[in-house]
Protein backbone atom coordinates (compact mmCIF):
# COMPACT_ATOMS: atom_id res chain seq x y z
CA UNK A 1 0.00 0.00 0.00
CA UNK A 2 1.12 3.74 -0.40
CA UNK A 3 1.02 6.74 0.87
CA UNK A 4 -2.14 8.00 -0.40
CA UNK A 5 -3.85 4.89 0.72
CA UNK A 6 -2.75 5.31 4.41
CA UNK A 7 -4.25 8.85 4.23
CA UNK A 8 -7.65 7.56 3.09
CA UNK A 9 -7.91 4.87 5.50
CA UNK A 10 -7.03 7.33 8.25
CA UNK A 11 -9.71 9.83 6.64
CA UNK A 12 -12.70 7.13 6.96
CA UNK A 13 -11.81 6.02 10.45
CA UNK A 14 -12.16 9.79 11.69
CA UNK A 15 -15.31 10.31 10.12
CA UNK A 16 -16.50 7.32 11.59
CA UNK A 17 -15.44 3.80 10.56
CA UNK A 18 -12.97 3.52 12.96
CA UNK A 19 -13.46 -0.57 13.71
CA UNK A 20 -12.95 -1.00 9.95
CA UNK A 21 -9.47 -2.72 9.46
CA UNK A 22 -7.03 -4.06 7.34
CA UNK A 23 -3.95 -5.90 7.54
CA UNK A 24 -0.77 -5.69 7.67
CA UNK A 25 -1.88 -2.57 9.79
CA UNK A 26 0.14 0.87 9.15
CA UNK A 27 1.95 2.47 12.33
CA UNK A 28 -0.67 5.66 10.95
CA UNK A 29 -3.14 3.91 10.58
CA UNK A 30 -3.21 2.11 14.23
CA UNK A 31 -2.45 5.49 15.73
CA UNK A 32 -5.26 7.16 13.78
CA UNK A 33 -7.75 4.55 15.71
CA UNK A 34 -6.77 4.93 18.78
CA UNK A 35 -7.32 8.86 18.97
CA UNK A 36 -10.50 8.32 17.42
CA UNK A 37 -11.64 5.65 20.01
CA UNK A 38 -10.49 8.26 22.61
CA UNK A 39 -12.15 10.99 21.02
CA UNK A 40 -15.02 8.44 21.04
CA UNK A 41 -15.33 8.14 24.91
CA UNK A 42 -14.87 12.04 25.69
């Protein structure tokens, strides 16, 4: 995967997909989702 697919995957889990997942998981990516699941619980 490249670049601009990280970025897109990131995108959709912030506006709300965030248990939607891949693998291999990106370092980006897995960082994205756990913000958003502490944004979540705020």
């Amino acid at each position: 995967m490249g670049a601009p697919d990280i970025f897109d995957k990131s995108k959709a889990i912030e506006l709300g997909a965030p248990d939607y997942i891949t693998k291999p998981i990106q370092r980006q990516e897995l960082l994205t989702r756990i913000k958003t699941h502490l944004d979540i619980r705020q």
